[in-house]
Structures are given as structure tokens and as C-alpha cells.
Coordinates of C-alpha atoms and ligand atoms in Angstrom, one line a residue:
M1 CA 145.7 -13.4 151.5
S2 CA 142.8 -11.6 149.5
E3 CA 143.1 -11.6 145.5
H4 CA 144.0 -8.6 143.7
Y5 CA 142.4 -7.2 140.6
D6 CA 143.0 -4.0 138.5
V7 CA 139.2 -3.5 138.5
A8 CA 136.5 -5.0 140.7
I9 CA 133.0 -4.1 139.5
I10 CA 130.0 -4.3 141.5
G11 CA 126.7 -5.5 139.6
A12 CA 126.3 -7.8 136.6
G13 CA 123.7 -5.5 135.0
M14 CA 124.5 -4.0 131.6
S15 CA 126.7 -1.6 132.9
G16 CA 128.9 -3.5 134.6
L17 CA 129.3 -6.2 132.0
S18 CA 130.1 -3.8 129.5
A19 CA 132.8 -2.0 131.6
G20 CA 134.1 -5.6 132.2
I21 CA 134.5 -6.1 128.6
R22 CA 136.4 -3.1 128.0
A23 CA 138.8 -3.5 130.7
A24 CA 139.2 -7.4 130.2
H25 CA 139.9 -6.5 126.4
F26 CA 142.9 -4.2 127.2
G27 CA 144.3 -6.8 129.4
K28 CA 143.1 -5.7 132.7
K29 CA 142.3 -8.2 135.4
A30 CA 138.5 -7.4 136.0
I31 CA 136.3 -9.3 138.1
I32 CA 132.2 -8.7 138.3
L33 CA 130.5 -9.4 141.9
E34 CA 126.9 -10.0 141.3
Q35 CA 124.5 -10.3 144.5
H36 CA 122.0 -12.1 142.5
N37 CA 122.1 -15.7 140.8
A38 CA 120.9 -14.5 137.4
P39 CA 123.2 -11.8 135.3
G40 CA 121.5 -8.5 134.0
G41 CA 120.3 -6.7 136.7
L42 CA 116.8 -4.8 136.0
N43 CA 117.1 -6.4 132.6
S44 CA 116.9 -10.0 133.4
F45 CA 115.2 -13.0 132.4
Y46 CA 113.7 -16.2 134.1
A47 CA 111.2 -19.1 133.6
K48 CA 108.1 -20.0 135.1
E49 CA 105.9 -22.9 134.6
G50 CA 108.0 -23.7 131.7
R51 CA 107.6 -20.4 130.2
K52 CA 110.4 -17.9 129.6
Y53 CA 109.7 -14.3 130.6
D54 CA 112.1 -11.1 129.9
V55 CA 111.9 -8.9 133.3
G56 CA 113.4 -5.6 131.8
L57 CA 112.9 -5.5 128.2
H58 CA 110.1 -3.6 126.2
A59 CA 112.5 -2.2 123.2
M60 CA 116.3 -1.1 122.8
T61 CA 116.5 2.6 122.0
N62 CA 118.6 4.1 119.9
F63 CA 118.6 2.0 116.8
V64 CA 119.6 3.0 113.5
P65 CA 120.5 1.1 110.3
A66 CA 124.0 -0.4 110.3
K67 CA 125.4 2.1 107.7
E68 CA 125.3 4.9 110.3
R69 CA 128.7 4.3 111.7
R70 CA 128.9 7.7 113.8
A71 CA 125.8 7.0 115.6
I72 CA 126.0 5.9 119.3
F73 CA 124.4 2.6 118.9
N74 CA 126.7 1.5 116.6
K75 CA 129.7 3.1 118.1
L76 CA 128.6 1.2 121.3
L77 CA 128.6 -2.3 119.7
R78 CA 132.0 -1.6 118.2
Q79 CA 133.7 -0.5 121.6
L80 CA 132.1 -3.7 122.8
R81 CA 133.2 -5.8 119.7
I82 CA 129.7 -7.3 119.0
D83 CA 128.8 -7.7 115.6
R84 CA 125.2 -6.4 115.4
S85 CA 124.1 -9.6 113.3
E86 CA 124.4 -11.5 116.7
L87 CA 122.1 -9.5 118.1
D88 CA 119.5 -10.2 115.5
L89 CA 117.4 -7.0 115.9
I90 CA 113.6 -6.8 115.1
E91 CA 112.4 -3.0 114.5
Q92 CA 109.3 -1.9 116.1
K93 CA 106.2 -1.5 113.6
S94 CA 105.2 2.0 115.2
S95 CA 104.4 3.4 118.6
R96 CA 101.7 5.9 119.8
I97 CA 101.3 8.4 122.4
A98 CA 97.3 8.4 123.6
F99 CA 96.0 11.0 125.7
P100 CA 92.3 12.2 125.7
G101 CA 91.5 13.5 122.6
A102 CA 94.6 13.4 120.7
N103 CA 97.2 10.4 119.3
L104 CA 100.5 10.7 118.0
R105 CA 102.2 8.2 116.2
F106 CA 106.1 7.7 115.9
G107 CA 108.3 5.1 114.5
N108 CA 112.0 4.5 113.2
D109 CA 111.4 7.2 110.6
E110 CA 111.6 10.6 112.5
A111 CA 109.7 12.0 109.9
L112 CA 106.8 10.4 111.3
L113 CA 106.3 12.0 114.3
E114 CA 106.7 15.3 112.9
S115 CA 103.8 14.7 110.4
E116 CA 101.8 13.6 113.3
V117 CA 102.4 17.1 115.0
E118 CA 101.3 18.9 112.0
R119 CA 98.3 16.9 111.7
V120 CA 97.4 17.2 115.2
F121 CA 99.0 20.5 116.1
P122 CA 99.5 22.4 113.3
G123 CA 99.9 25.6 115.0
Q124 CA 102.7 24.2 116.7
V125 CA 104.6 22.3 114.1
D126 CA 107.4 25.1 113.6
G127 CA 108.2 24.9 117.4
F128 CA 108.4 21.1 117.0
I129 CA 111.1 21.3 114.2
R130 CA 113.1 24.0 116.1
L131 CA 113.0 21.7 119.0
S132 CA 114.0 18.8 117.1
V133 CA 116.9 20.9 115.5
A134 CA 118.0 22.5 118.8
V135 CA 117.9 18.6 120.6
R136 CA 120.2 17.5 117.5
N137 CA 122.8 20.1 117.8
Y138 CA 122.6 20.1 121.7
P139 CA 126.4 20.1 122.5
D140 CA 127.8 17.1 123.9
A141 CA 129.4 18.6 126.7
A142 CA 126.2 20.4 127.9
I143 CA 124.6 17.1 128.2
S144 CA 127.1 16.6 131.3
Q145 CA 126.3 19.8 133.2
P146 CA 124.3 20.0 136.6
Y147 CA 120.4 19.7 136.5
Q148 CA 118.6 22.2 134.5
S149 CA 114.9 21.6 134.2
T150 CA 113.3 20.7 130.8
R151 CA 109.9 22.0 131.9
K152 CA 111.5 25.8 131.5
W153 CA 113.6 25.0 128.6
I154 CA 110.9 23.4 126.3
K155 CA 108.6 26.6 126.6
Q156 CA 111.2 28.4 123.9
F157 CA 109.5 25.9 121.5
I158 CA 106.3 24.5 122.8
S159 CA 103.2 26.5 123.7
D160 CA 100.6 24.1 123.5
P161 CA 100.5 22.2 127.2
L162 CA 99.0 19.0 125.8
L163 CA 101.7 18.7 123.1
E164 CA 104.1 19.4 126.0
E165 CA 102.8 16.4 128.1
M166 CA 102.6 14.0 125.0
L167 CA 106.2 14.5 124.1
F168 CA 107.4 14.3 127.7
C169 CA 105.1 10.9 128.2
P170 CA 107.6 8.5 126.4
L171 CA 110.5 10.1 127.3
M172 CA 109.9 10.2 130.9
Y173 CA 108.2 6.4 131.1
Y174 CA 111.6 5.3 129.3
G175 CA 114.3 7.5 131.4
S176 CA 113.6 10.1 134.1
A177 CA 114.4 9.8 137.8
V178 CA 112.8 13.0 138.3
E179 CA 108.8 13.6 139.0
D180 CA 107.2 15.6 136.5
D181 CA 110.1 16.9 134.9
M182 CA 113.5 15.9 133.1
D183 CA 117.0 17.2 133.2
V184 CA 117.5 19.1 129.9
G185 CA 120.3 16.8 129.1
Q186 CA 118.7 13.7 129.9
F187 CA 115.4 14.9 127.8
V188 CA 118.0 15.7 124.5
V189 CA 119.5 11.8 124.8
M190 CA 116.3 10.3 125.3
F191 CA 114.6 12.4 122.4
R192 CA 117.7 11.4 120.2
S193 CA 117.5 7.9 121.4
I194 CA 113.6 7.3 120.9
F195 CA 112.3 9.9 118.3
H196 CA 115.4 10.7 116.3
E197 CA 116.5 7.3 116.1
G198 CA 114.2 4.4 117.4
L199 CA 113.2 1.1 118.7
A200 CA 114.2 -2.5 118.3
R201 CA 114.7 -5.6 120.2
P202 CA 117.0 -8.9 120.0
A203 CA 114.6 -11.4 117.9
E204 CA 114.7 -13.5 120.9
G205 CA 114.4 -11.3 123.7
I206 CA 117.0 -9.9 126.5
R207 CA 118.2 -13.1 127.1
L208 CA 120.0 -13.2 123.4
L209 CA 122.0 -9.7 124.3
I210 CA 123.0 -11.0 127.9
R211 CA 124.3 -14.0 126.1
V212 CA 126.3 -12.3 123.8
V213 CA 127.6 -9.9 126.1
L214 CA 128.4 -12.5 128.7
D215 CA 130.0 -14.9 125.9
R216 CA 132.4 -11.7 125.2
Y217 CA 133.1 -11.0 128.6
R218 CA 134.1 -14.8 129.3
K219 CA 136.3 -15.2 126.3
L220 CA 138.2 -12.3 127.4
G221 CA 139.0 -13.8 130.7
G222 CA 136.8 -11.7 132.6
I223 CA 136.2 -13.4 136.1
R224 CA 132.4 -13.1 137.3
K225 CA 130.9 -14.3 140.7
M226 CA 127.4 -14.4 141.1
K227 CA 125.4 -14.9 144.2
T228 CA 128.4 -12.7 145.7
G229 CA 127.2 -9.5 147.1
V230 CA 129.5 -6.7 148.3
K231 CA 128.9 -6.4 152.2
Q232 CA 131.1 -3.0 152.5
L233 CA 134.2 -1.1 151.0
I234 CA 136.5 -0.1 153.5
A235 CA 138.1 3.4 153.0
E236 CA 141.6 4.3 153.9
G237 CA 143.2 7.6 153.0
G238 CA 140.7 8.9 150.8
K239 CA 140.3 5.3 148.7
I240 CA 138.9 2.2 148.8
S241 CA 141.2 -0.4 150.2
R242 CA 139.5 -3.5 150.7
I243 CA 136.1 -5.2 149.3
V244 CA 134.4 -7.1 151.9
L245 CA 131.8 -9.6 150.4
E246 CA 128.7 -10.9 152.1
N247 CA 130.5 -14.5 152.2
G248 CA 133.0 -13.3 154.4
S249 CA 136.2 -13.1 152.1
E250 CA 137.8 -9.9 151.0
L251 CA 139.8 -8.7 147.9
T252 CA 141.4 -5.9 146.7
A253 CA 141.4 -3.7 143.5
D254 CA 143.0 -0.7 142.2
V255 CA 139.6 0.6 140.8
V256 CA 136.0 -0.1 142.0
L257 CA 133.3 0.6 139.6
S258 CA 130.2 0.5 141.3
C259 CA 126.7 -0.2 139.2
A260 CA 124.7 -0.3 142.9
G261 CA 123.5 3.0 142.7
L262 CA 124.4 6.4 144.3
P263 CA 123.1 5.9 147.9
E264 CA 123.4 2.1 147.9
T265 CA 127.2 2.7 147.3
Y266 CA 127.7 5.2 149.7
A267 CA 126.1 3.1 152.0
L268 CA 128.5 0.2 151.2
V269 CA 131.0 2.7 152.5
D270 CA 129.5 4.0 155.6
K271 CA 125.7 4.3 155.9
A272 CA 126.7 7.6 157.8
L273 CA 128.0 9.3 154.8
V274 CA 125.0 9.1 152.6
P275 CA 124.4 12.8 152.4
D276 CA 120.7 12.7 152.6
Q277 CA 119.3 9.5 152.2
S278 CA 115.7 11.0 151.5
K279 CA 116.6 13.4 148.9
L280 CA 119.2 10.5 147.0
A281 CA 117.0 7.5 146.6
G282 CA 115.1 7.5 143.7
Q283 CA 111.1 8.6 144.1
L284 CA 109.8 6.4 140.8
S285 CA 109.0 2.7 140.9
F286 CA 106.9 0.9 138.7
S287 CA 104.8 -2.6 138.5
E288 CA 104.4 -4.4 135.2
T289 CA 101.8 -7.1 134.6
I290 CA 102.5 -9.7 132.0
A291 CA 100.0 -11.4 130.1
V292 CA 100.1 -14.2 127.9
Y293 CA 97.4 -15.3 125.3
E294 CA 97.1 -18.0 123.0
T295 CA 96.6 -16.2 120.3
L296 CA 98.6 -13.1 118.7
P297 CA 97.4 -9.8 119.1
E298 CA 96.6 -9.4 115.1
T299 CA 93.7 -11.7 115.7
W300 CA 92.1 -9.5 118.3
G301 CA 92.4 -6.5 115.6
W302 CA 94.8 -4.8 117.1
G303 CA 97.1 -3.1 114.3
D304 CA 100.8 -1.5 114.2
D305 CA 101.2 -0.4 117.5
T306 CA 104.2 -2.2 119.3
I307 CA 104.2 0.3 122.1
V308 CA 101.4 2.8 123.0
F309 CA 102.5 5.3 126.1
F310 CA 99.0 6.2 127.3
N311 CA 97.6 8.9 129.8
N312 CA 93.6 9.0 130.5
A313 CA 93.9 12.0 132.8
E314 CA 93.3 15.6 132.4
T315 CA 96.9 16.3 133.3
F316 CA 99.6 13.7 132.8
S317 CA 101.2 12.6 136.4
Y318 CA 105.0 11.1 136.5
R319 CA 105.3 11.3 140.1
N320 CA 105.1 8.5 143.0
P321 CA 101.7 7.8 143.3
A322 CA 99.2 7.5 146.3
D323 CA 97.8 4.9 145.5
P324 CA 99.7 1.5 145.3
I325 CA 99.4 1.9 141.3
D326 CA 98.4 4.8 139.2
L327 CA 96.1 3.6 136.6
R328 CA 95.9 6.8 134.7
S329 CA 98.8 6.4 132.6
G330 CA 101.2 3.9 131.6
V331 CA 103.3 1.9 128.9
I332 CA 101.3 -0.9 127.0
C333 CA 104.2 -2.8 125.3
L334 CA 103.5 -5.7 122.9
P335 CA 106.7 -7.7 122.7
N336 CA 105.9 -10.0 119.9
N337 CA 104.2 -7.1 117.7
F338 CA 107.5 -6.1 116.2
E339 CA 108.3 -6.5 112.5
Y340 CA 108.8 -10.2 112.8
G341 CA 107.5 -10.8 109.3
D342 CA 107.0 -14.4 108.9
R343 CA 108.8 -15.7 112.1
P344 CA 106.7 -18.2 114.1
L345 CA 105.9 -16.6 117.2
G346 CA 103.7 -18.7 119.1
E347 CA 102.0 -16.6 122.0
G348 CA 100.8 -13.3 121.8
L349 CA 102.0 -11.1 124.7
V350 CA 100.8 -7.8 126.1
R351 CA 102.8 -6.2 129.0
V352 CA 101.4 -3.1 131.1
T353 CA 103.8 -0.9 133.2
C354 CA 102.5 1.6 135.7
L355 CA 103.8 3.9 138.4
A356 CA 103.7 2.3 141.8
N357 CA 104.0 3.1 145.3
H358 CA 107.4 1.7 146.8
D359 CA 106.1 2.1 150.4
T360 CA 102.8 0.7 150.1
W361 CA 104.3 -2.5 148.1
C362 CA 106.9 -3.0 150.4
G363 CA 104.6 -2.2 153.7
Y364 CA 102.2 -5.3 152.8
S365 CA 102.7 -8.6 154.9
D366 CA 103.4 -11.5 152.6
E367 CA 99.5 -12.1 152.9
Q368 CA 98.6 -8.6 152.0
Y369 CA 101.1 -8.7 149.1
V370 CA 99.6 -11.6 147.2
A371 CA 96.2 -10.1 147.8
A372 CA 97.0 -7.2 146.4
K373 CA 99.0 -8.0 143.3
G374 CA 95.9 -10.2 142.7
D375 CA 93.5 -7.5 143.1
W376 CA 95.7 -4.9 141.1
F377 CA 96.5 -7.5 138.2
G378 CA 92.7 -7.4 137.4
R379 CA 92.4 -3.6 138.0
I380 CA 94.8 -3.1 135.5
Q381 CA 93.6 -5.0 132.8
Q382 CA 90.6 -3.6 133.2
S383 CA 91.8 0.2 133.2
I384 CA 93.5 -0.6 129.7
L385 CA 90.2 -2.2 128.0
P386 CA 89.4 0.9 126.4
M387 CA 92.5 1.5 124.8
M388 CA 92.2 -2.3 122.9
P389 CA 90.4 -2.9 119.8
V390 CA 86.5 -4.0 120.0
A391 CA 87.5 -7.5 119.3
T392 CA 90.1 -7.5 122.1
R393 CA 87.4 -7.2 124.4
Q394 CA 86.9 -11.0 124.2
Y395 CA 90.7 -11.9 124.6
A396 CA 90.7 -12.6 128.2
E397 CA 89.4 -16.2 127.1
D398 CA 92.7 -16.7 125.5
L399 CA 94.9 -15.9 128.6
V400 CA 97.2 -19.0 129.3
A401 CA 99.2 -17.5 131.7
T402 CA 100.1 -14.1 133.8
D403 CA 102.8 -12.7 135.9
M404 CA 103.4 -9.2 137.5
F405 CA 106.4 -7.4 139.5
T406 CA 105.9 -4.7 141.8
P407 CA 108.5 -2.5 143.5
R408 CA 109.0 -5.1 146.1
T409 CA 110.3 -7.4 143.3
V410 CA 112.8 -4.7 141.9
K411 CA 114.2 -4.0 145.3
K412 CA 114.5 -7.9 146.2
F413 CA 116.4 -8.6 142.8
T414 CA 118.2 -5.6 142.1
R415 CA 118.6 -4.0 145.7
R416 CA 117.5 -0.6 144.2
A417 CA 116.9 1.8 147.2
R418 CA 113.1 2.4 147.0
G419 CA 112.8 0.0 143.7
A420 CA 113.6 2.8 142.0
I421 CA 114.1 1.4 138.4
Y422 CA 115.9 5.0 137.4
G423 CA 117.7 5.3 140.4
S424 CA 118.6 8.5 142.2
P425 CA 117.3 12.0 140.9
G426 CA 120.6 13.1 141.7
K427 CA 123.0 12.0 138.9
V428 CA 126.9 12.1 139.3
K429 CA 127.8 12.7 135.5
D430 CA 131.5 11.8 135.8
G431 CA 130.8 9.0 138.2
R432 CA 133.1 10.4 140.6
T433 CA 132.8 9.6 144.6
E434 CA 135.0 11.4 147.2
W435 CA 137.2 8.1 147.1
G436 CA 139.5 8.3 144.3
N437 CA 139.5 5.0 143.3
L438 CA 135.7 4.4 143.7
F439 CA 133.4 5.3 140.7
L440 CA 129.6 5.4 139.8
C441 CA 128.8 3.1 136.7
G442 CA 125.6 2.9 135.0
T443 CA 122.1 4.4 136.2
D444 CA 123.3 6.8 138.8
Q445 CA 126.2 8.0 136.5
G446 CA 123.2 9.2 134.5
Y447 CA 122.5 7.1 131.6
L448 CA 119.3 5.2 131.7
G449 CA 117.9 2.4 129.8
I450 CA 119.7 -0.7 128.4
V451 CA 121.8 1.1 125.7
G452 CA 122.5 3.9 128.2
S453 CA 123.7 1.8 131.0
M454 CA 125.9 0.1 128.6
L455 CA 127.5 3.1 127.2
S456 CA 127.9 4.3 130.7
G457 CA 129.9 0.9 131.4
V458 CA 132.0 1.6 128.2
V459 CA 132.6 5.5 129.3
M460 CA 133.7 4.9 132.9
A461 CA 136.2 1.9 132.0
N462 CA 137.4 4.1 129.1
E463 CA 137.9 7.1 131.6
H464 CA 138.7 5.4 134.8
V465 CA 140.0 2.0 134.4
L466 CA 141.8 2.4 130.9
K467 CA 143.2 6.2 131.2
G468 CA 143.5 6.3 134.8
Ligands
FAD501 C1 110.5 -3.8 133.9 C2 111.6 -3.0 133.4 C3 111.3 -2.5 132.2 C4 112.5 -1.9 131.6 N1 112.4 -1.4 129.8 C5 113.0 -1.3 129.6 C6 113.2 -1.2 127.9 O1 112.3 -1.6 127.3 N2 114.3 -0.4 127.1 C7 115.5 0.1 127.9 O2 116.0 0.4 127.4 N3 115.3 -0.1 129.5 C8 114.4 -0.9 130.0 N4 114.6 -0.7 131.7 C9 115.7 0.0 132.2 C10 116.9 -0.6 132.2 O3 116.8 -2.3 132.3 C11 118.0 -0.2 133.2 O4 118.0 1.3 132.9 C12 119.2 -0.9 133.0 O5 119.0 -2.4 132.7 C13 120.3 -0.3 134.2 O6 121.5 -1.1 134.1 P1 122.3 -1.0 135.2 O7 123.6 -1.8 135.1 O8 122.7 0.8 135.5 O9 121.9 -1.5 136.8 P2 121.2 -2.6 137.3 O10 120.5 -3.6 136.3 O11 120.5 -2.6 138.3 O12 122.2 -3.4 137.6 C14 123.2 -3.3 139.1 C15 123.6 -4.7 139.4 O13 124.1 -4.3 140.9 C16 123.6 -5.6 141.4 N5 124.0 -5.3 142.7 C17 123.5 -4.1 143.7 N6 124.0 -4.1 144.8 C18 124.8 -5.0 144.6 C19 126.0 -5.3 146.2 N7 126.2 -4.9 147.1 N8 126.7 -6.3 145.7 C20 126.5 -7.2 144.5 N9 126.1 -6.8 143.7 C21 125.0 -5.8 143.7 C22 122.3 -5.7 141.2 O14 121.7 -6.8 142.1 C23 122.3 -5.9 140.0 O15 122.5 -6.7 139.0 C24 113.8 -1.2 132.1 C25 113.5 -1.8 133.4 C26 112.6 -2.2 134.2 C27 112.8 -2.8 135.6

């Protein structure tokens, strides 16, 4: 006899946990099935040589003050019954888009970016203001429309190619599954969440957020099975009738929400049904280096930059690179350089994210892989030196620990096809599949990032578990 649930959720990432909370809160019998032994999915944490590391978190987007009750972030927390104070959020200082010959700063007050555009691109500021208004007024219904190119749409507002690239850079790095372009709906969502709203992080990092979400789910009676991969979804009569687990057992559910991704979910039903794997699987993966220093960035002369989105090439390229890693652009995040005030921080941290080629990293033998990691770690650190303050050039002496992940790491721990953090370029915005009770949730439903994936969990549970 297999157990029966109102809803079975594949994946204990941020979308799955959020969907679980909504379902369990309304008395639904919910189970979350996770192949890995740690919760959080792409946004997880681990310990190495006695030191704690976050995997995903640079910053949470959509940060607004608590009084803005109608803002997405506050609505999301209310839907999940999470008190903001539990997250102990610390705001960014300010961030920067750094291109050859031009820098634009932005922060949690949207006026900063507007004044920076006026300073650096005086002829473009009217267009920028019109763009910002158009983004604010963009109808919610249009966000869920099929893909539309932002490259074409943005031309009615911005005519300077450099400003266009500079605006794209952070929005693509923090949320585009499409090479060198973005869906207009996704651009609008990312513009609002980063430029209109802002960035913050839980004081203690991602583990605090995950602990809060897990506690909520557990207290509501939700069931979670870790190291329990879903092997197959059996379809009968247009519905998923049975869920076969990798441990050999089976269960049934009225509704199945899959956070595993679009091609990954279709492959669980029938590999032959994946419409066109090469088109559906994401093209974009990343590597990240993590360097831990004895000293804090301010002692090296590092100022207020919390995150730097940089491009050193003549044109900004956001695509799967030919080299194992594209050193020409990336994101430098200093997780301890938020507004921590007087709180003791201990060590300095620098994370550098760059585009990386999945096929190369996954094609290496184990020995080649270790050697390539060592080699590229050094090259990445070298490549960011020109962006560091002069005093920072000596910072290597303070280095106490390092780590690095690659597309191979992402694939191994999350099973994302091609290690694609932002999933498939083809999003299914209503979450529906060709099986009546199977819905996509999270990244491939089209909501990206931590807040986005949590929102997707809430929306999909509301639509398909609570209403259905
Ligand atoms: C290095 C890095 C930095 C990031 N930085 C930020 C940031 O600063 N801010 C931000 O907002 N976002 C960031 N993100 C993105 C953010 O982490 C993701 O967009 C978000 O967490 C995706 O959540 P999800 O629930 O959709 O998917 P996932 O987190 O991928 O969750 C899916 C889960 O499904 C599980 N699964 C897959 N297949 C199966 C199966 N067959 N059976 C059982 N379980 C299965 C996986 O193990 C996984 O746990 C970052 C991501 C990475 C990797």
C-alpha cells in the first residue's frame, strides 16, 4: 500500500518549501521529496574545515521597508506567516555597475540610480525616467504573456548602447535564463526588484532564512523526506497516478508540484516526451570563487560597494562562454559589507561569480577537474585585481580559506540540467504541463532568485493546491 497525499512537492528548495507552507497552513496533507541531504536547493549552505559557507546568497532582492504593506516582499512574508524580524535583515550599503570608462551606483533608494544616470549619461536621463515609469506601470497580466525581447522594447527609452548594457548587466546576472536578452516580463520584474526596491540579506546568511522556513513548515505538520529522489512519475489517463522514488517505494498525490525544472520534470514522466532537450535545457551556468580573509574589506581601503557588477570588455556578453570561464564580466559580492553597523563580523569575504561553460567543466576527468579549479581560481582572483583598491593588492597575505563551485557542482547537488541556475529559457508561466495534476513550480515557472522562487511556491500552491 502506498501513502496518499493531497500534494507531493518535488524539491526542498525555496519554492518547494514555500509551496509546502501554504498547503500545510490550509490543512492539506503535504510531503516534500528532496534528493539531496540538505534543504535549500540552489540556495543552501555547508561547512568545510570548521567554517560555514552559504551557497547561493549574495543578497535577497525586493527589499522594502516594513511599512510598505502592499509591496511584494511584505505580501510574501504575510502569505508565509513569517515575521520580518525573524529574518534580521541587513540592507546593502550600495552597489555599482562598473564598465570601462563608466560607473553607475545604485542602492535601496531608487533616486540614487536616477541621479547617477543623469551624472554619467545626461542625454539619457529623460528616457531612463520614462523607462522607470513604464516598468512601474507595466500591467501584471502582461508579465505572464509569452516571451518578448527586451532588446527591442528598451530602444523606445534608451538610445545609448553603453547605458543599455549597463542596465542589463545586473538584471541578467541576477535573473535571466536567456542569452544576451531578457523576456520583457522578466526584465520588468528584475528592474523593480533590484532598482526600484533593493537588496538585503539575513544577518546570519541563508541558513537563517532556511531555518525560519523549515520551522514554519514543520510546525504546520508538513512532511519532508530528504535523500529521497523522485525516480519516475507514472502517467495514466492524462494525470500523474503514482510517484516512484529512488528508494523503490511509491506514493500517490492529488497534485504534484515539481520544482526540479522543465526538462527535468518531463524526463521524470517519460524521457521521450522532452520536446527538445537542447532547446529547453538552460544554456547559462556559473562558477563562483569564495575567498575568506583574516581582515575586513574596509581595512584594505574597500569603500561602500556591497556588490559590483562588472564588465571589462568592449561589449558585454551574457552567454555560454567558449572558455571554461568568462573572465570579462561577473559579480563581486562582499557579504560582510552590508550595513552591519557595530555587529562583530569576524572575517572578510569576497565572492566572485562568472559565466562558466557547463560542457567543459562536466567533461573533465576528476584529476583534470581539480587542476582546472585551482588554475581558474587563480585567474579569477587576478582578473578582479584592477577593480580592487590599491591597498587590496596586498590582501592575498590575509587569505585564510578558499572554495570554488562550478557548473559541475550545481548539477551534482541540484540536478539542474546543464547546471543552469536560472533553468530553461522556455518558462511556463502558468506552471501547467500536459498532465492535469502536475505543475511546475519555482525557477521554470518563471520566477527567479530567492524571493522569486518563494513567490512561485506561494502562487502555485494557491492556484493549484488550494483552489483546485
Ligand atoms: C551561486 C548562486 C548564487 C545565487 N545568488 C542569489 C542571490 O544572491 N539572490 C537571489 O535572489 N538568488 C540567488 N541565486 C538564485 C536562487 O538561489 C535560485 O533562483 C532559487 O533558489 C531557485 O529555487 P527553486 O526552488 O526554484 O529551485 P532549486 O533551488 O533548484 O530547488 C529544486 C530542488 O529540487 C531538488 N530536486 C531536483 N530533482 C529532484 C528529484 N528528481 N527528486 C527530488 N528532488 C529533486 C533539487 O535537489 C533542489 O533542492 C543564486 C544561485 C546560485 C547557485
